[in-house]
PDB file of C-alpha atoms in Angstrom:
ATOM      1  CA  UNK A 328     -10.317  -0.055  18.450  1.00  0.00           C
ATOM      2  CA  UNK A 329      -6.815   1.596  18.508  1.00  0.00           C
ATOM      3  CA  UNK A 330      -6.231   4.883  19.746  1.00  0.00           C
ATOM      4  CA  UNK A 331      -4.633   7.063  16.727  1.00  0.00           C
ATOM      5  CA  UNK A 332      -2.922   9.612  18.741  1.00  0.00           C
ATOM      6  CA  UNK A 333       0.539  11.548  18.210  1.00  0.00           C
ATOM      7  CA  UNK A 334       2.735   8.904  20.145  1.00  0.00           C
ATOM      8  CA  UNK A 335       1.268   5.969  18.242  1.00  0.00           C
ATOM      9  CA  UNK A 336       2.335   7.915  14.612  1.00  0.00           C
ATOM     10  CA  UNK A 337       5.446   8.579  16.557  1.00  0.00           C
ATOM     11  CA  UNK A 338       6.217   4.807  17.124  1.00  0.00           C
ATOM     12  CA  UNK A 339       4.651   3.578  13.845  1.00  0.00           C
ATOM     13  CA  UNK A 340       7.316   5.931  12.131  1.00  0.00           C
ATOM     14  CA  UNK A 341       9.963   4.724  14.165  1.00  0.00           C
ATOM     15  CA  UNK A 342       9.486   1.283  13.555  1.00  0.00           C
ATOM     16  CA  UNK A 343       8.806   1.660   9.971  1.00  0.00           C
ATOM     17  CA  UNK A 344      12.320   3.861   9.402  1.00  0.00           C
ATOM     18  CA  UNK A 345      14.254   0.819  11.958  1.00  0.00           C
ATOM     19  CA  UNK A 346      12.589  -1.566   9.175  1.00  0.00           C
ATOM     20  CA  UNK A 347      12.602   0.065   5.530  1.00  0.00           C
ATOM     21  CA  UNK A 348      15.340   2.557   6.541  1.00  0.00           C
ATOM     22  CA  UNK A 349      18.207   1.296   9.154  1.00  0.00           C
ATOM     23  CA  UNK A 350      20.991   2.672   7.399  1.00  0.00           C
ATOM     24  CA  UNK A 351      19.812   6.242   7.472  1.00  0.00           C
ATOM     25  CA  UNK A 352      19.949   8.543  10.787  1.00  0.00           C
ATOM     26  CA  UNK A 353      17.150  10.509  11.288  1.00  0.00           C
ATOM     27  CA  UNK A 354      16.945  12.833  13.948  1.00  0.00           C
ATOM     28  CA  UNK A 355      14.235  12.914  16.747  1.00  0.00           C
ATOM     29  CA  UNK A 356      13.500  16.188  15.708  1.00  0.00           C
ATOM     30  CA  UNK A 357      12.235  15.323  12.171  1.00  0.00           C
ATOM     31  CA  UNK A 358      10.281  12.481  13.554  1.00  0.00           C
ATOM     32  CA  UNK A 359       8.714  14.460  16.307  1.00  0.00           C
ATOM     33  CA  UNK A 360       7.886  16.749  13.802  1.00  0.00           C
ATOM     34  CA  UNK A 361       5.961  14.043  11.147  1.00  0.00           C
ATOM     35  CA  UNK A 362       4.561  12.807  13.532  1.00  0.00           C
ATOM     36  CA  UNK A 363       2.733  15.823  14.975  1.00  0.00           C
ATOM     37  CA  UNK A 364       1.846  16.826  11.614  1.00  0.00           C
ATOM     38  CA  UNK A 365       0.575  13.308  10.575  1.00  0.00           C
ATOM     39  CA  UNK A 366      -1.621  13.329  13.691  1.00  0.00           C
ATOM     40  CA  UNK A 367      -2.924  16.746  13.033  1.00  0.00           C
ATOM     41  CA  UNK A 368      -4.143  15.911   9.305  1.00  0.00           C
ATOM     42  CA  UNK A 369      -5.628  12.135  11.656  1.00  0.00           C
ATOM     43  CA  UNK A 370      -7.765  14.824  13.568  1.00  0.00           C
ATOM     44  CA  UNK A 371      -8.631  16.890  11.478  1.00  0.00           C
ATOM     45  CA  UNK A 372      -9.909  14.459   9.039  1.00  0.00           C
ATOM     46  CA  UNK A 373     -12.031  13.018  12.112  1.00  0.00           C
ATOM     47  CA  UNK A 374     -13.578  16.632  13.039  1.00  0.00           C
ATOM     48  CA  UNK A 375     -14.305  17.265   9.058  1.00  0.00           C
ATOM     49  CA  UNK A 376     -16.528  13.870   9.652  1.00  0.00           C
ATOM     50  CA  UNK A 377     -14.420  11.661   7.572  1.00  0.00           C
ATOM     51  CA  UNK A 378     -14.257   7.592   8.904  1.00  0.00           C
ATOM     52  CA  UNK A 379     -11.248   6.214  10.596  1.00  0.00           C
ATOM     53  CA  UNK A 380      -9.597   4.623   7.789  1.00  0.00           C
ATOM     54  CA  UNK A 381      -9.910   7.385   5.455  1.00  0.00           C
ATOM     55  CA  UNK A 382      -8.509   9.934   7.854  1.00  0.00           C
ATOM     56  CA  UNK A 383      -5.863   7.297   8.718  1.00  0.00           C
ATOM     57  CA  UNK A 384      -4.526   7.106   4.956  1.00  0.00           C
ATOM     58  CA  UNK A 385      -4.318  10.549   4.601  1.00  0.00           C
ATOM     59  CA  UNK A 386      -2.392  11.013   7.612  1.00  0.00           C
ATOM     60  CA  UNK A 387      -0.127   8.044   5.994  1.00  0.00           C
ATOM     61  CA  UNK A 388       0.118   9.806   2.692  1.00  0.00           C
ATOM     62  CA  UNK A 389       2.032  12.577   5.585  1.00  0.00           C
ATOM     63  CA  UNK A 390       3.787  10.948   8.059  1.00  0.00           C
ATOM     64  CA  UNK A 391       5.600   8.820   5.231  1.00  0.00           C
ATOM     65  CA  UNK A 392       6.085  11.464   2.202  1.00  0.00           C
ATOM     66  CA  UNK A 393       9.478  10.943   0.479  1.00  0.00           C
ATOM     67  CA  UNK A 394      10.011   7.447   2.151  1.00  0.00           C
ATOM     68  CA  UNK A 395       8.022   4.811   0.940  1.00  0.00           C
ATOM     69  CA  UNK A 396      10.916   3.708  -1.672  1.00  0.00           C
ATOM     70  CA  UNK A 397      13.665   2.537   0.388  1.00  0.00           C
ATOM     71  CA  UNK A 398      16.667   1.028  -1.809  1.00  0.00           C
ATOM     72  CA  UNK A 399      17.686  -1.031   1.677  1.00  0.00           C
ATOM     73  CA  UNK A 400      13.915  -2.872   0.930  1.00  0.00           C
ATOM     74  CA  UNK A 401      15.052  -3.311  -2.677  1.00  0.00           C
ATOM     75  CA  UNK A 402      18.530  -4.981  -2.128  1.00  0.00           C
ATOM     76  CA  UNK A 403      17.511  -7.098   0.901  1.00  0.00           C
ATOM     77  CA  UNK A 404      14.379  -8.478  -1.186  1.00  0.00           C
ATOM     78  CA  UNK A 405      16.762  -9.209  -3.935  1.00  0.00           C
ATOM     79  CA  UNK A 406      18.711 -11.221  -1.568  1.00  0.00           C
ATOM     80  CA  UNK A 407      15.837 -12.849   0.303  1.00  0.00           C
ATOM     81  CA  UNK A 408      14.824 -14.076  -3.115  1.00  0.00           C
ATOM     82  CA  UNK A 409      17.581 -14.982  -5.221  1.00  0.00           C
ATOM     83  CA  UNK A 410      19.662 -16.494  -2.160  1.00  0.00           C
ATOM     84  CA  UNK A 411      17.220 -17.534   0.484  1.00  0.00           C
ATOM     85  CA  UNK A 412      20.273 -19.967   1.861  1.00  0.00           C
ATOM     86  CA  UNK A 413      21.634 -16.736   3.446  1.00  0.00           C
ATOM     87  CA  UNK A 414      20.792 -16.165   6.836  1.00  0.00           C
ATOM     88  CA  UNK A 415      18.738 -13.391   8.016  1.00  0.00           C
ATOM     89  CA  UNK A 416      21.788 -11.373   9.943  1.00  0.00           C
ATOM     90  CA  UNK A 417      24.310 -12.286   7.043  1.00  0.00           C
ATOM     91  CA  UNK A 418      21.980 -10.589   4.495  1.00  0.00           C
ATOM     92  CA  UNK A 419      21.082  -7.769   6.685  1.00  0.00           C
ATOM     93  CA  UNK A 420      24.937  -7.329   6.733  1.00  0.00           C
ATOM     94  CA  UNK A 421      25.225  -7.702   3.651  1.00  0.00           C
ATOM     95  CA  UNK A 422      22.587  -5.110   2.253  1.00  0.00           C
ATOM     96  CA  UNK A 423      24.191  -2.807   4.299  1.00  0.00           C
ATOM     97  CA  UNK A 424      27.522  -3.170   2.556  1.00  0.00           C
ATOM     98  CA  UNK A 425      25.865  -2.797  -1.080  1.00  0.00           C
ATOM     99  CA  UNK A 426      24.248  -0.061  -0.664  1.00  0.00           C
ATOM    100  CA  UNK A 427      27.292   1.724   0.116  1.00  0.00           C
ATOM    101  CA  UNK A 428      28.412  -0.227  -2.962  1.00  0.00           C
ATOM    102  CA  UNK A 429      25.373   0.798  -5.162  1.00  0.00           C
ATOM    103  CA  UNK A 430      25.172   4.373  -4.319  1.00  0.00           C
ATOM    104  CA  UNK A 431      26.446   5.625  -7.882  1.00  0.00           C
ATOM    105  CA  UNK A 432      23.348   2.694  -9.607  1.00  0.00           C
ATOM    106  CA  UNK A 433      21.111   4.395  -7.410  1.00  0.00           C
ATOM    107  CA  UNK A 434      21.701   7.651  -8.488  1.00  0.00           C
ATOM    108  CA  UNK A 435      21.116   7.086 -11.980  1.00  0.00           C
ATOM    109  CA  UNK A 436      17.465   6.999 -11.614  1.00  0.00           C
ATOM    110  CA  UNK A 437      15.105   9.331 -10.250  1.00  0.00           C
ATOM    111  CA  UNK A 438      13.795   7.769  -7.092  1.00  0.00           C
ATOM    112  CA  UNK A 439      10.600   8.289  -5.208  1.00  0.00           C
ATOM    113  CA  UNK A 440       7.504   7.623  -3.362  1.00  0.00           C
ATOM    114  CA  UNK A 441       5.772   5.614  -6.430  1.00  0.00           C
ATOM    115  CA  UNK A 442       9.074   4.671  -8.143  1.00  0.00           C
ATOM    116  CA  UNK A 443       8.273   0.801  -7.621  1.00  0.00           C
ATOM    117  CA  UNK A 444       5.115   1.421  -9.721  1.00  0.00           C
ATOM    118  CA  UNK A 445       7.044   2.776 -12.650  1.00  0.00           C
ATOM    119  CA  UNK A 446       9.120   0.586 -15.733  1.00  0.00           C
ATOM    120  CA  UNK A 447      12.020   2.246 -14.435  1.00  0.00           C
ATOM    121  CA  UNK A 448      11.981  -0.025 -11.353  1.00  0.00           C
ATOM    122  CA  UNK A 449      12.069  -3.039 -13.625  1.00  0.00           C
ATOM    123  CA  UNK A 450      15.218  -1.897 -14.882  1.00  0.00           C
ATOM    124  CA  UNK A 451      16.640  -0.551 -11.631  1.00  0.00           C
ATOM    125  CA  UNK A 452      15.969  -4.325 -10.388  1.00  0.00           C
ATOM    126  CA  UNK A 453      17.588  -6.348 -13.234  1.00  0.00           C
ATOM    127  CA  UNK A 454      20.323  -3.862 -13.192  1.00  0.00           C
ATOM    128  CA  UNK A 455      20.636  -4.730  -9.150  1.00  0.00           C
ATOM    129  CA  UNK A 456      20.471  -8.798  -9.404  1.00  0.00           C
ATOM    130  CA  UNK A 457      23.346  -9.013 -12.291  1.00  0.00           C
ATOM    131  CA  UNK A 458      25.562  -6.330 -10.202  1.00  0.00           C
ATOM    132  CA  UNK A 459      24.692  -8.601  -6.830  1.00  0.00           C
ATOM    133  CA  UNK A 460      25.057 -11.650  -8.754  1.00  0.00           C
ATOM    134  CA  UNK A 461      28.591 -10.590  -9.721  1.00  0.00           C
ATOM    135  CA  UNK A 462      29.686  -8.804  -6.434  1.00  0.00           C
ATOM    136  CA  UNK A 463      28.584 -12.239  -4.622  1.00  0.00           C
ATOM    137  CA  UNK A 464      30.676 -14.438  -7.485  1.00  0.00           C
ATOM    138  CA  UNK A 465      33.835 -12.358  -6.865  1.00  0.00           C
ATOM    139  CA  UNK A 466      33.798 -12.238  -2.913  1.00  0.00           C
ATOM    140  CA  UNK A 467      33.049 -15.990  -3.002  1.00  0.00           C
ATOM    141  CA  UNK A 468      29.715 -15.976  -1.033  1.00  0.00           C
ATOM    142  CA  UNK A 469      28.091 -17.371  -3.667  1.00  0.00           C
ATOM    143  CA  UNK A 470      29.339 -19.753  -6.887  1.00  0.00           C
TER     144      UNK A 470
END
């Protein structure tokens, strides 16, 4: 069974904010910090007699608040799926330059944790393919 201590919420932040968030900085001190909290709701969970996976979720729920939406996830699944000839650095590259690009669609909608589960997404995504479509038509990447 794997050992749920501070260090391994520590990494599993740190890889999941390399992954869902690599164009944002965030300092060692905010991760640090997650993770000791995330690890303190793990424990306490445990000593209140709750199971593994239970306690586990909750301390999830913590150690990821405000960061499960990721508009970097959003663009790059775009472009895995509507141009899967690109390679995987090109559109890594490449989400990185729309986002900066897509900043002002962004902040039209009120993003957060369960934002993919809402209509709004729906929009947010159609609104996302047709400005990609037409961003990859004019820079000749794609025809």
């Amino acid at each position: 069974m794997e050992r749920y201590d501070e260090p391994w919420f520590h990494q599993r932040l740190k890889r999941f904010l390399r992954e869902r968030h690599p164009h944002r900085q965030f300092r060692e001190t905010t991760i640090i910090k997650r993770s000791r909290l995330a690890y303190e709701v793990y424990a306490n969970r445990i000593r209140d007699g709750c199971s593994a996976e239970i306690a586990l979720r909750k301390a999830d729920e913590r150690l990821f608040r405000g960061l499960l939406f990721s508009p970097f996830d959003t663009i790059h699944l775009i472009l895995a799926t509507d141009y899967p000839e690109l390679g995987r650095r090109q559109r890594y590259e490449l989400t990185i330059r729309m986002l900066k690009l897509f900043v002002p669609l962004f902040s039209q909608y009120r993003l957060g944790d369960d934002y993919a589960e809402r209509e709004a997404f729906q929009k947010l995504k159609r609104a996302l393919r047709e400005r990609i479509r037409q961003w990859m038509l004019e820079n000749g990447i794609k025809e």
